[in-house]
């Protein structure tokens, strides 16, 4: 079927729908709804058999829905309506939720129901739920709806208008935290309902900030609202009955001023931050406190998990992770699993921190070297097997970090973006070594140029990943644990480890890894220091979330099913 995706942005869910529809043999194109009145003509040009809107913040024009079948993905159960569906669910402590696929009509979210799928709603941030539990339910509902539509015989069910409930936009008055009155539980719930966007507007050290992210602290306490400590760039703030860790802040935009963007909290507050104790949590910390890097062992398997907001890895995050990696490698294990908990694996270097730096070129250079050092440590580990286990999405250098491991095991719902072109970067992280090693030079080159998202299943059929773990987000860590224990127990694992050193020696003798790094970094250095390089404007636009002026041509072009090694592009 020729399906057109209409979306406010090519966000993670739209990317997943795009990738998974292609996997199922459909031809897919994208048009962004940019609010400039061009959507009707664009849809006509595509003449799709079906329009699907995975994430749309505006209404589909009557000219479109009256001429083409249009299905809207609503992140809520049947009867739930409004623009802040998931925010309300989390704010009110719902334990289960759902996704409904509706026929577009005049009134938003009021159309007939093509499919609805329920999902659990564990106590986590909105964006993490959106990329995982909600995305899984959305995909199931979209595939059900597409199948029903294709059958030609299914009649969507009209909604019972009497039981429908439209909730308003969840605004900052409702989100506001009362530090004197709210418990840690309430504060964390409010922070989660607003994470990653729009954050909770608050006053901190006399200035207005949006608070992004929130994790309960098990031990510290103080006067409500007081800042107590820092850890890994986050600040700890006292509540009425405990404390919360807040990883990121965004300054409130001044009237007429430039857009502001999120930064690690300590970096955002800068000199304004009073002296506070830095309380690092050891990577093997108990779960009762927050930390972004953890290590644990089960038998002869080590698990090094990490979780950075937005999957972005700044210079200091890369260095801390490298430090933890080296410590993990000093342990007597035969298999080391990287990642494997929930959500993002990595999205590469931290573009926001680079953008905010006094010298962005110097910061980008430090960041790319820090992530390269980490990748190098993985590539040169010869005394154990390393498994990268992306539980969630990965992009650019974050995908390449995974490819440095001996095996890559992805959760089935992962979306991978193994390319750098859209950020105007050549890329590093030893990709010129690892990508052709897995795919061959021609396919590696195609992926880089194509610059499209791919599903875990597609990545496996291309040879980019080794295993797809088909389970829900909450079960992934357990599944990976079982698989890793089995890997450690296999008789062949000893001989694979023994062969690693010989393989690396052979590689170093024919073309040392440092040569790949030097060539990549020479290109990156030129880009970072060339003020005319498109990367600077692309980075600025990405960080400030500027709308593109039109749909990027590589998305608007209909793209056919991906077959192993050969992305198909119908004309
Ligand atoms: N640096 C800083 N922030 C990043 C980031 C990075 N490398 N990658 C992602 N983020 C942020 C996004 O801005 C987004 O912020 P928000 O939650 O406040 O909106 C958040 O992380 C989640 O990202 P995601 O849900 O993946 O966004 P998306 O679905 O709209 O887009 C990608 C997915 C991967 C295409 C997009 O995030 C991307 O292009 N990332 C940059 C990859 C890159 O070029 N890295 C640098 C080279 S190594």
PDB file of C-alpha atoms in Angstrom, residues 334-335 385 486-498:
ATOM      1  CA  UNK A 334      33.619 -13.424  30.871  1.00  0.00           C
ATOM      2  CA  UNK A 335      30.698 -11.428  29.421  1.00  0.00           C
ATOM      3  CA  UNK A 385      32.903 -10.796  25.238  1.00  0.00           C
ATOM      4  CA  UNK A 486      23.649 -18.558  28.600  1.00  0.00           C
ATOM      5  CA  UNK A 487      26.350 -16.930  26.463  1.00  0.00           C
ATOM      6  CA  UNK A 488      28.778 -17.042  29.393  1.00  0.00           C
ATOM      7  CA  UNK A 489      28.075 -20.741  29.893  1.00  0.00           C
ATOM      8  CA  UNK A 490      28.627 -21.803  26.258  1.00  0.00           C
ATOM      9  CA  UNK A 491      31.776 -23.783  25.624  1.00  0.00           C
ATOM     10  CA  UNK A 492      32.435 -21.756  22.465  1.00  0.00           C
ATOM     11  CA  UNK A 493      32.643 -18.512  24.436  1.00  0.00           C
ATOM     12  CA  UNK A 494      36.142 -19.334  25.809  1.00  0.00           C
ATOM     13  CA  UNK A 495      37.480 -19.906  22.319  1.00  0.00           C
ATOM     14  CA  UNK A 496      35.784 -16.766  20.991  1.00  0.00           C
ATOM     15  CA  UNK A 497      37.492 -14.752  23.723  1.00  0.00           C
ATOM     16  CA  UNK A 498      40.836 -16.387  22.928  1.00  0.00           C
TER      17      UNK A 498
END
